[in-house]
XYZ file of C-alpha atoms in Angstrom:
345
model
C 27.158 22.382 47.350
C 27.945 18.300 48.975
C 29.505 15.684 47.630
C 28.550 12.235 47.742
C 30.792 10.958 50.682
C 28.441 14.482 52.701
C 31.200 16.208 53.339
C 31.042 19.615 52.359
C 33.762 20.666 49.619
C 36.860 21.943 51.837
C 40.460 21.678 50.710
C 42.253 24.077 53.762
C 42.618 20.985 56.092
C 43.191 17.934 52.986
C 45.192 19.784 50.796
C 48.875 17.838 51.220
C 51.223 19.545 48.825
C 53.263 17.351 47.019
C 57.614 17.211 47.921
C 59.383 19.892 45.577
C 61.685 17.316 44.461
C 58.806 15.125 42.657
C 56.337 18.065 41.415
C 56.539 21.648 41.352
C 54.503 23.880 43.308
C 51.340 25.540 41.137
C 50.099 28.927 42.457
C 46.703 29.935 41.331
C 44.979 32.438 39.801
C 42.208 33.076 41.565
C 40.089 33.090 38.758
C 37.909 30.086 38.942
C 34.717 29.652 36.251
C 32.995 32.189 35.842
C 29.287 32.886 37.559
C 27.993 35.044 34.721
C 28.314 32.601 32.339
C 24.874 31.819 30.731
C 24.249 33.300 27.581
C 21.275 35.469 26.351
C 19.786 32.626 24.850
C 19.470 31.170 28.308
C 22.405 28.553 27.188
C 25.421 27.575 29.096
C 28.752 28.711 28.222
C 31.146 25.658 29.270
C 34.741 25.723 27.838
C 36.913 22.308 27.670
C 40.391 21.691 27.422
C 41.546 18.144 25.481
C 44.727 16.460 27.152
C 46.422 17.127 23.579
C 46.404 17.320 20.108
C 43.134 16.242 18.055
C 43.241 12.692 18.084
C 39.905 9.500 18.104
C 38.446 11.091 21.173
C 37.221 14.481 19.860
C 35.076 12.701 17.941
C 32.713 12.558 20.871
C 33.157 16.635 20.551
C 32.039 17.518 17.633
C 29.396 14.593 17.147
C 27.959 16.421 20.165
C 27.866 19.026 18.369
C 26.758 18.235 14.946
C 23.791 15.822 16.531
C 22.200 19.078 19.193
C 23.380 17.071 22.209
C 24.800 19.468 24.029
C 22.689 22.489 22.794
C 19.438 19.846 24.355
C 21.178 20.043 27.183
C 21.303 23.506 27.669
C 25.521 23.866 26.507
C 26.989 26.462 24.269
C 30.396 24.424 24.254
C 34.412 25.821 22.558
C 37.258 23.051 23.152
C 40.904 22.677 22.366
C 43.864 21.198 22.661
C 45.570 20.436 26.149
C 49.492 20.832 26.962
C 49.213 17.236 28.271
C 48.270 16.587 32.026
C 50.726 18.163 33.765
C 50.092 21.587 32.533
C 46.641 21.639 32.002
C 45.362 20.202 34.996
C 46.065 23.371 36.829
C 44.994 24.995 34.367
C 41.504 24.216 35.044
C 42.213 25.263 38.380
C 42.661 28.681 37.865
C 39.867 28.893 35.925
C 41.253 29.063 32.298
C 39.022 26.240 31.354
C 35.650 24.785 32.809
C 36.211 20.893 32.010
C 38.608 19.042 31.022
C 38.526 15.889 29.345
C 41.758 14.465 31.385
C 44.231 11.223 32.426
C 43.298 10.569 35.721
C 47.280 10.158 36.940
C 48.015 13.947 36.309
C 45.029 15.067 37.961
C 45.201 12.744 41.423
C 48.874 14.542 41.422
C 46.574 17.512 40.792
C 43.731 17.234 44.703
C 47.068 15.997 46.093
C 48.127 19.160 45.707
C 45.075 20.954 46.848
C 43.848 22.269 43.110
C 40.293 23.274 43.592
C 39.383 20.732 40.986
C 36.583 17.635 41.238
C 36.270 14.698 38.680
C 32.651 14.065 37.965
C 33.133 11.235 36.117
C 35.342 7.969 34.361
C 35.275 7.881 30.724
C 38.077 5.506 30.677
C 38.243 3.235 33.724
C 41.504 1.654 32.847
C 44.544 2.715 32.213
C 45.954 3.642 28.562
C 49.923 3.063 29.722
C 51.221 0.269 27.310
C 54.668 -1.520 26.821
C 55.803 -1.557 23.940
C 57.686 -4.200 22.988
C 59.741 -6.972 20.171
C 58.416 -9.756 19.882
C 60.861 -12.214 21.826
C 59.732 -9.711 24.633
C 56.224 -11.902 26.006
C 55.805 -10.439 30.101
C 57.537 -8.458 32.207
C 60.724 -11.004 33.497
C 61.936 -11.804 30.156
C 62.581 -7.549 29.970
C 65.586 -8.272 32.247
C 68.979 -7.808 30.270
C 66.872 -5.557 27.684
C 66.857 -1.812 27.109
C 63.062 -0.221 28.081
C 62.473 3.286 27.095
C 60.509 5.755 29.552
C 58.980 9.279 29.658
C 60.482 9.026 33.790
C 59.640 12.924 34.796
C 56.160 12.529 33.402
C 53.707 10.056 34.942
C 54.237 6.742 32.364
C 57.526 7.293 34.660
C 55.476 6.815 38.050
C 54.105 4.065 36.187
C 56.682 1.754 34.840
C 58.422 2.344 38.308
C 55.174 1.177 39.957
C 55.113 -2.088 37.374
C 58.943 -3.229 38.408
C 57.529 -2.877 41.736
C 54.413 -5.312 41.271
C 55.962 -7.298 38.680
C 59.492 -8.178 40.757
C 61.719 -7.747 37.739
C 65.159 -6.649 38.662
C 65.346 -3.335 37.908
C 69.245 -3.210 38.602
C 68.666 -5.469 35.474
C 66.774 -3.272 32.727
C 68.291 -0.287 31.221
C 65.589 2.944 31.290
C 66.266 4.636 28.635
C 64.750 8.460 28.650
C 61.216 8.530 26.425
C 62.539 11.449 23.424
C 62.034 11.663 19.672
C 65.832 10.582 19.813
C 64.618 7.158 22.288
C 61.724 6.101 19.690
C 63.674 6.544 16.065
C 65.901 3.923 17.876
C 62.909 2.090 19.420
C 61.455 1.498 14.953
C 64.526 0.808 14.532
C 65.434 -2.196 16.996
C 68.622 -0.618 18.791
C 65.927 0.425 22.102
C 64.295 -3.364 22.549
C 60.964 -1.829 24.304
C 58.677 1.970 24.892
C 56.589 2.648 27.219
C 53.831 4.908 25.796
C 50.344 6.626 25.978
C 48.937 3.764 23.424
C 45.780 5.110 21.997
C 48.030 8.947 20.055
C 49.066 8.052 16.880
C 52.981 8.695 17.754
C 52.247 4.144 19.262
C 50.445 4.160 14.964
C 53.787 4.876 14.081
C 56.571 3.252 16.566
C 53.765 -0.016 15.949
C 54.160 0.854 12.452
C 57.673 1.982 11.351
C 59.285 -0.750 13.349
C 60.023 -4.499 11.631
C 58.168 -7.903 12.498
C 55.764 -8.029 14.931
C 55.323 -6.351 18.895
C 53.947 -6.944 21.744
C 51.857 -5.064 24.045
C 51.558 -5.458 27.222
C 49.181 -3.015 29.312
C 50.341 -1.891 31.983
C 46.571 -2.202 33.275
C 46.712 -6.057 33.606
C 49.473 -5.492 36.364
C 49.097 -1.683 37.563
C 45.251 -0.604 37.650
C 44.392 3.524 37.401
C 41.811 5.161 35.905
C 42.628 6.676 32.398
C 40.070 9.781 31.184
C 38.450 11.518 33.733
C 36.315 14.757 33.276
C 37.239 16.900 35.941
C 35.764 20.428 36.890
C 36.688 24.164 38.249
C 35.199 24.097 41.148
C 34.116 27.559 40.890
C 32.412 26.255 37.706
C 30.842 23.035 39.067
C 29.127 25.460 42.334
C 28.083 27.591 39.770
C 27.264 25.706 37.026
C 26.224 22.520 38.649
C 23.463 21.669 36.008
C 25.149 22.794 33.219
C 27.813 19.816 34.090
C 25.125 17.086 34.574
C 24.466 18.849 31.229
C 27.576 18.272 29.434
C 28.091 14.493 30.831
C 25.209 13.657 29.795
C 25.594 14.969 26.614
C 28.890 13.601 26.078
C 27.180 9.881 26.728
C 24.921 10.585 24.534
C 27.839 11.143 21.903
C 29.593 8.889 23.073
C 26.942 6.234 21.715
C 26.534 7.560 18.942
C 30.062 7.857 18.504
C 30.185 4.299 19.190
C 27.309 3.069 16.979
C 27.556 5.377 13.915
C 31.979 4.712 14.021
C 31.499 6.083 9.924
C 30.364 9.875 10.320
C 32.254 10.012 14.073
C 36.319 9.337 11.628
C 34.822 11.882 9.200
C 34.425 14.354 11.931
C 37.907 13.294 12.640
C 38.850 13.587 9.398
C 36.578 17.021 8.570
C 37.960 18.137 11.194
C 41.780 16.901 11.902
C 43.976 18.380 9.101
C 47.148 17.261 11.015
C 45.510 13.403 11.011
C 45.783 11.107 8.529
C 43.296 8.624 7.140
C 45.072 5.817 9.586
C 45.856 7.603 12.047
C 42.178 8.830 12.789
C 41.236 5.368 12.188
C 43.517 4.110 15.318
C 42.807 6.687 17.843
C 38.881 6.252 17.206
C 39.004 2.340 17.856
C 41.499 2.819 20.414
C 39.364 5.552 21.920
C 35.568 4.007 21.494
C 37.036 0.245 23.147
C 38.625 2.181 25.885
C 35.167 3.799 26.669
C 33.226 1.482 25.813
C 34.702 -0.912 28.505
C 32.355 -3.701 30.186
C 32.259 -1.662 33.626
C 30.271 1.229 31.696
C 28.078 -1.447 29.721
C 26.768 -2.225 33.809
C 26.545 1.360 34.907
C 27.053 3.815 31.982
C 29.527 6.234 30.359
C 31.660 8.062 32.677
C 29.996 5.925 35.900
C 33.011 5.148 38.375
C 34.047 3.551 41.871
C 36.137 6.617 43.780
C 37.989 3.614 44.534
C 39.475 3.804 40.936
C 40.962 7.301 42.022
C 42.979 5.534 44.648
C 44.358 2.618 43.134
C 45.651 5.236 40.538
C 46.983 7.355 43.411
C 48.378 4.003 45.223
C 50.593 3.652 41.364
C 51.925 7.087 41.682
C 52.766 7.218 45.807
C 54.536 3.718 44.912
C 56.036 5.684 42.598
C 57.199 8.439 44.278
C 55.317 10.624 43.289
C 53.013 12.289 45.621
C 51.998 11.065 49.297
C 49.283 9.659 50.051
C 46.239 12.035 51.072
C 42.515 11.065 51.663
C 40.851 12.084 47.520
C 37.346 11.866 49.240
C 36.020 14.748 48.003
C 38.305 15.319 44.893
C 34.943 13.235 42.975
C 31.812 13.505 42.952
C 28.840 10.877 40.976
C 26.165 13.807 42.009
C 27.006 15.252 37.894
C 26.362 11.857 35.802
C 23.608 11.395 33.614
C 20.049 10.396 34.680
C 19.124 7.977 33.478
C 22.732 6.539 33.455
C 23.366 6.496 29.197
C 25.225 2.677 28.780
C 26.488 1.071 24.920
């Protein structure tokens, strides 16, 4: 199979493993996507992992099934929660899942390790990482002399480091606190001034509602641009079932459009199927994800469309944050599996 760059898939020469101090080396089980995934009814079984627990973007999968978009494309879709991008990315590489909806940074980290994965679509062309801050903080310079909770061992930490470098703030003047449940409680109590968060999640709503007064939201995209959610495929599955992958992206795009046009049905799909989400969290995360997925870039080029340069920008943030070495990413994405014709908002 050829990528849009014209280079056949070959990872042996390009796969640059991360330094052990940055990310532990992953050992693959060698059990890629199955070549016999087609059932007796002609439908191709596709296993999908989301990045985390049920939240707004799951409505797309539910509506895609309810409205028959996946079935129309010959897809028998099953999906489940992931364990975060850093853990789920290697599971896709191992063939535990055929496809996954994962944030770009851990996927790019996996590409830097030479994992057998390919980005076949980008659902969100902008970073979901944001800084929630006390209302007295209106810009990066106001973080000096204040405390900020950051998940320093996750990709948010790399985004933070790149943010510091890009904005020129004095890192020594910022008290960085490891972000955990205790830090979130301290932020709500007003004992920590700011917190770096993955914005379209129930936890963000809890932070915003729990803390008294107004908050400032600084979007990292304005300072250190990265891609958000990608659609990533296991390479063996992609080689064996390329038509099914294109069918999946088409159905996903159609279901995204349907969710955008029928928000009440999308919300009902969440509240009916995700008992762990209360109504407010379902509404908040649905609105946030639909806004991210229906960007101006999607309006111009179609849902899931992307420019490979966006993956390079994502890599630059990770390199600046010290999480990886620069790698040629040209063979780790393909636009060959995007919906044709494009599905636009």
